[in-house]
Coordinates of C-alpha atoms and ligand atoms in Angstrom, one line a residue:
M1 CA 120.9 121.6 100.5
T2 CA 122.5 118.4 97.9
V3 CA 122.3 115.6 100.1
A4 CA 125.3 112.8 98.9
V5 CA 124.8 109.6 98.2
G6 CA 127.2 106.2 98.0
V7 CA 125.5 103.5 96.1
V8 CA 126.9 100.2 96.5
G9 CA 125.8 98.0 93.9
S10 CA 125.2 95.8 90.6
A11 CA 125.1 97.2 87.5
N12 CA 123.6 95.0 84.6
V13 CA 122.6 95.3 81.0
D14 CA 118.9 94.3 80.7
L15 CA 117.9 92.3 77.9
V16 CA 113.8 92.7 78.0
V17 CA 110.9 91.2 76.2
R18 CA 107.4 92.2 76.7
C19 CA 104.7 89.2 76.3
A20 CA 101.2 88.9 76.7
A21 CA 101.3 87.1 80.1
L22 CA 104.3 86.0 81.5
P23 CA 105.3 82.3 80.9
R24 CA 104.3 79.7 83.5
P25 CA 107.2 76.9 84.3
G26 CA 107.3 74.8 81.2
E27 CA 105.8 76.8 79.6
T28 CA 106.7 78.5 76.0
V29 CA 105.5 81.5 74.8
L30 CA 105.5 84.5 72.1
G31 CA 106.9 87.7 72.6
Q32 CA 108.0 90.9 71.0
E33 CA 111.3 92.4 70.1
I34 CA 114.3 92.4 72.4
E35 CA 115.2 95.7 74.8
R36 CA 118.9 96.1 75.3
L37 CA 118.7 98.8 78.1
P38 CA 120.7 100.2 81.4
G39 CA 120.0 98.5 84.8
G40 CA 121.0 96.6 87.4
K41 CA 119.8 97.3 91.6
G42 CA 122.5 99.0 91.5
A43 CA 122.7 101.5 88.8
N44 CA 119.2 101.9 88.6
Q45 CA 119.1 103.3 92.4
A46 CA 122.2 106.0 91.4
V47 CA 120.1 106.7 89.0
A48 CA 117.3 107.4 90.3
A49 CA 118.8 109.1 93.2
A50 CA 120.3 111.5 91.0
A51 CA 117.0 111.6 89.2
L52 CA 116.1 113.4 92.6
G53 CA 119.0 115.8 92.6
A54 CA 121.7 114.1 95.1
S55 CA 125.3 114.2 94.9
V56 CA 125.5 109.8 93.7
T57 CA 128.7 107.7 93.4
L58 CA 127.6 104.3 92.0
F59 CA 130.6 101.1 93.4
A60 CA 129.6 99.2 90.9
S61 CA 131.6 96.1 89.3
L62 CA 131.4 96.4 85.0
G63 CA 133.6 93.3 83.4
D64 CA 136.1 94.5 81.1
D65 CA 133.8 94.5 77.9
S66 CA 131.6 96.6 75.4
D67 CA 128.7 95.8 77.8
G68 CA 131.0 97.1 80.6
R69 CA 131.9 100.3 78.5
W70 CA 128.4 100.7 77.3
L71 CA 126.8 101.1 80.9
G72 CA 129.6 102.6 81.9
E73 CA 128.4 105.7 79.9
R74 CA 125.2 105.7 80.2
L75 CA 125.8 105.9 84.2
V76 CA 127.9 109.3 83.6
A77 CA 125.1 110.8 81.3
R78 CA 123.1 110.6 84.2
G79 CA 124.6 112.2 86.2
V80 CA 125.9 109.6 87.9
R81 CA 129.7 109.2 89.4
L82 CA 131.9 105.8 89.1
G83 CA 133.7 104.8 92.0
V84 CA 135.8 101.6 92.7
G85 CA 136.1 99.1 89.1
R86 CA 136.4 96.5 86.9
A87 CA 136.7 92.8 87.1
A88 CA 139.1 91.6 84.4
H89 CA 138.1 88.7 84.7
A90 CA 134.2 88.0 84.3
P91 CA 131.9 89.9 81.9
T92 CA 129.3 92.3 83.0
G93 CA 125.9 91.5 84.8
V94 CA 123.0 90.3 82.5
A95 CA 119.5 89.9 83.9
L96 CA 117.1 88.3 81.3
I97 CA 113.7 90.3 82.3
T98 CA 109.9 89.1 80.2
V99 CA 107.3 92.1 81.1
E100 CA 103.7 91.1 80.7
A101 CA 101.0 93.9 79.2
S102 CA 100.2 94.3 82.4
G103 CA 104.1 95.6 83.9
E104 CA 104.7 92.6 85.8
N105 CA 107.8 90.7 85.5
T106 CA 110.1 88.2 86.4
I107 CA 113.9 88.4 86.5
V108 CA 117.0 85.9 85.7
V109 CA 120.5 87.7 86.6
A110 CA 123.6 86.7 85.9
P111 CA 126.2 88.1 88.3
G112 CA 128.9 88.3 86.2
A113 CA 131.6 90.8 87.2
N114 CA 128.6 92.0 90.0
A115 CA 130.3 89.3 92.1
A116 CA 133.8 90.2 92.2
L117 CA 133.1 93.5 93.5
D118 CA 135.6 95.2 95.9
L119 CA 134.9 98.5 98.3
V120 CA 138.3 98.5 99.9
D121 CA 139.3 102.0 98.6
A122 CA 135.9 103.2 98.9
D123 CA 135.5 106.0 101.3
L124 CA 132.1 105.1 102.8
G125 CA 132.3 107.1 104.9
A126 CA 132.5 110.4 103.0
F127 CA 128.0 110.5 102.7
D128 CA 125.2 110.9 104.6
V129 CA 123.8 107.6 103.2
V130 CA 124.7 104.7 101.4
V131 CA 122.3 102.1 99.8
A132 CA 123.1 98.3 99.0
Q133 CA 121.1 95.4 97.7
L134 CA 122.0 92.1 97.5
E135 CA 123.0 91.1 93.5
I136 CA 127.2 92.1 95.2
G137 CA 129.0 89.5 97.2
D138 CA 129.1 89.4 101.6
G139 CA 132.5 90.3 101.3
A140 CA 131.0 94.0 99.3
L141 CA 128.4 94.1 102.2
R142 CA 130.1 93.5 105.2
E143 CA 132.4 97.0 103.5
A144 CA 129.1 98.2 103.1
T145 CA 129.1 98.8 106.7
R146 CA 131.4 101.3 107.1
A147 CA 128.5 103.2 105.6
R148 CA 127.5 106.0 108.7
R149 CA 123.8 105.7 107.3
L150 CA 123.1 101.7 105.9
V151 CA 120.2 102.0 103.9
L152 CA 120.4 98.0 102.9
N153 CA 117.6 96.5 100.2
V154 CA 117.2 93.3 100.5
A155 CA 117.0 92.3 96.8
P156 CA 117.0 89.8 95.2
A157 CA 115.7 87.0 98.3
R158 CA 118.8 86.1 99.6
P159 CA 120.4 85.0 103.2
V160 CA 122.4 87.8 104.8
P161 CA 125.4 87.7 107.2
P162 CA 123.2 89.1 109.8
E163 CA 126.5 91.7 111.1
V164 CA 125.3 93.3 107.8
L165 CA 121.4 93.7 108.8
A166 CA 122.6 94.7 112.1
A167 CA 124.5 96.9 111.1
S168 CA 121.5 98.1 108.7
A169 CA 119.8 101.6 109.4
V170 CA 116.6 100.5 107.6
V171 CA 116.0 98.0 105.6
V172 CA 113.9 97.5 102.7
A173 CA 112.1 94.7 101.3
N174 CA 109.6 93.4 99.3
E175 CA 106.8 91.2 100.7
T176 CA 108.7 88.3 99.5
E177 CA 111.8 89.4 100.9
A178 CA 110.3 90.2 104.3
D179 CA 109.0 86.5 104.7
A180 CA 112.3 85.1 103.1
L181 CA 113.7 87.1 106.4
D182 CA 113.5 87.3 110.0
L183 CA 113.1 91.0 110.1
R184 CA 111.0 91.3 113.0
A185 CA 113.5 92.4 115.4
L186 CA 115.6 95.3 113.8
D187 CA 114.2 98.9 114.5
H188 CA 113.6 99.7 111.3
V189 CA 111.9 98.0 108.2
V190 CA 110.0 99.2 105.7
V191 CA 107.9 96.8 104.0
T192 CA 106.4 97.4 99.9
H193 CA 103.8 96.2 98.9
G194 CA 103.5 96.8 94.7
A195 CA 100.3 99.3 94.0
E196 CA 99.7 99.3 97.9
G197 CA 102.1 101.5 99.0
A198 CA 104.4 100.6 102.0
V199 CA 104.6 99.9 105.9
H200 CA 107.6 101.5 108.0
Y201 CA 108.3 98.8 111.5
R202 CA 110.2 99.6 114.2
R203 CA 111.2 96.3 116.1
G204 CA 108.2 94.4 114.5
H205 CA 105.5 97.3 115.2
E206 CA 104.5 99.5 112.4
V207 CA 104.8 103.4 112.6
A208 CA 104.0 104.4 109.1
R209 CA 102.2 103.2 105.9
A210 CA 102.1 105.3 103.2
R211 CA 100.2 104.9 99.4
P212 CA 100.9 105.9 96.4
P213 CA 99.1 107.7 93.8
R214 CA 96.8 105.4 90.7
V215 CA 99.0 105.7 88.0
T216 CA 99.1 103.2 84.9
P217 CA 101.6 101.4 84.3
V218 CA 103.8 100.5 81.3
D219 CA 106.9 98.6 83.3
T220 CA 107.3 97.9 87.0
V221 CA 111.2 97.3 86.3
G222 CA 113.2 99.9 88.7
A223 CA 110.1 100.5 91.1
G224 CA 111.2 99.2 93.9
D225 CA 114.5 100.5 92.9
A226 CA 113.6 104.1 92.9
F227 CA 111.5 103.7 95.7
C228 CA 114.7 102.5 97.8
A229 CA 116.5 105.7 96.5
A230 CA 114.1 108.3 96.9
Y231 CA 113.5 106.8 101.0
A232 CA 117.3 106.9 101.4
V233 CA 117.7 110.4 100.2
R234 CA 115.0 112.3 102.4
L235 CA 115.9 110.7 104.8
A236 CA 119.7 111.9 104.5
A237 CA 117.9 115.1 103.4
G238 CA 116.1 115.3 107.0
D239 CA 112.5 114.2 106.4
D240 CA 110.4 112.5 109.0
D241 CA 110.0 108.5 108.3
E242 CA 106.3 109.2 107.3
T243 CA 106.8 112.4 105.1
A244 CA 110.2 109.6 103.6
L245 CA 107.7 107.1 103.1
R246 CA 105.2 109.1 101.2
F247 CA 107.8 110.6 98.9
A248 CA 109.3 106.8 98.4
V249 CA 106.0 105.5 97.2
T250 CA 105.4 108.2 95.4
A251 CA 109.2 108.0 93.1
G252 CA 108.0 104.3 92.9
A253 CA 104.9 104.8 91.2
L254 CA 106.2 107.7 88.6
A255 CA 109.2 105.3 88.0
T256 CA 106.3 102.6 86.5
R257 CA 105.6 105.2 83.7
A258 CA 107.5 104.5 80.8
R259 CA 109.7 101.5 79.5
G260 CA 112.8 100.2 81.0
A261 CA 114.3 100.5 84.6
Q262 CA 115.7 103.8 84.7
G263 CA 113.3 105.3 81.7
A264 CA 111.2 107.0 84.2
V265 CA 112.8 107.8 87.2
P266 CA 111.5 110.9 87.9
T267 CA 112.6 114.5 89.4
E268 CA 112.2 115.5 92.9
Q269 CA 109.9 118.3 91.7
E270 CA 107.4 116.0 89.6
V271 CA 107.4 113.5 92.4
R272 CA 106.7 116.6 94.5
A273 CA 104.1 117.6 92.3
W274 CA 102.4 114.6 93.1
L275 CA 102.7 113.6 96.9
P276 CA 99.2 115.3 97.4
R277 CA 97.2 112.3 95.8
A278 CA 99.3 109.7 97.6
S279 CA 98.3 109.4 100.8
Ligands
LIG301 O1 115.0 96.0 89.6 C1 115.2 95.4 88.7 C2 116.4 95.2 87.9 O2 117.0 94.0 89.0 C3 116.8 95.0 87.2 O3 117.1 96.4 86.2 C4 118.2 94.0 86.7 O4 118.7 94.4 86.2 C5 117.9 93.5 88.3 O5 119.0 93.8 88.6

């Protein structure tokens, strides 16, 4: 069965510089040549879900500029359908990313057109699952609650309208994001812990836990996006909580094995081949 996934989120041009070690505040370090790669949490999740075999529509706001056209072409080439529209008066979003030798990274996003995303005409009820993140405005987040089942990835950390949290079937957060928001009263919360895996909580009580297979990371940018996409796809496909979690931690780990947020998103067959090494 092919799962229909709607993704509500950002699309950015990622400007990436690799360096030996991330600079500390106030420090300047020399890096390698700059790379220009497609990114944005929404676009990354859309590409990851499509690689896993889902039928994917991305609702994103691209600027009416060469960056926006470039991102749009890349998304279509990766099997992602584009939903609503272009922002007339704002540049396409840009993320400034540094990646150190260990694969660890820092990211600063200039949202640009992403902040203008408008979902008024989007038929979000048509999807088995809708995934959203926080690089878009609150208006679009509120519209996303029209989904039949909303998986909300609270990244990057920022305040979220309480009604959006309450309407989410599952909230996915990394440790920093979970600390920034009080999520304990929510029905389903999944907290990711990088290479240590992820834990599923129901109203604050642990109900499932999974550890990914060991891989040698090249670039961790986009690993969380691959995790979210995989989790949403498998939930919509009918997996139980624990099975979906194991699948998602494995997809997230495999996504770190090449450069770029979309450079190593795995197929379903690749994830299944690695699943016996997850725990
Ligand atoms: O999650 C990784 C993504 O965060 C990058 O692709 C960047 O664009 C920012 O949105």
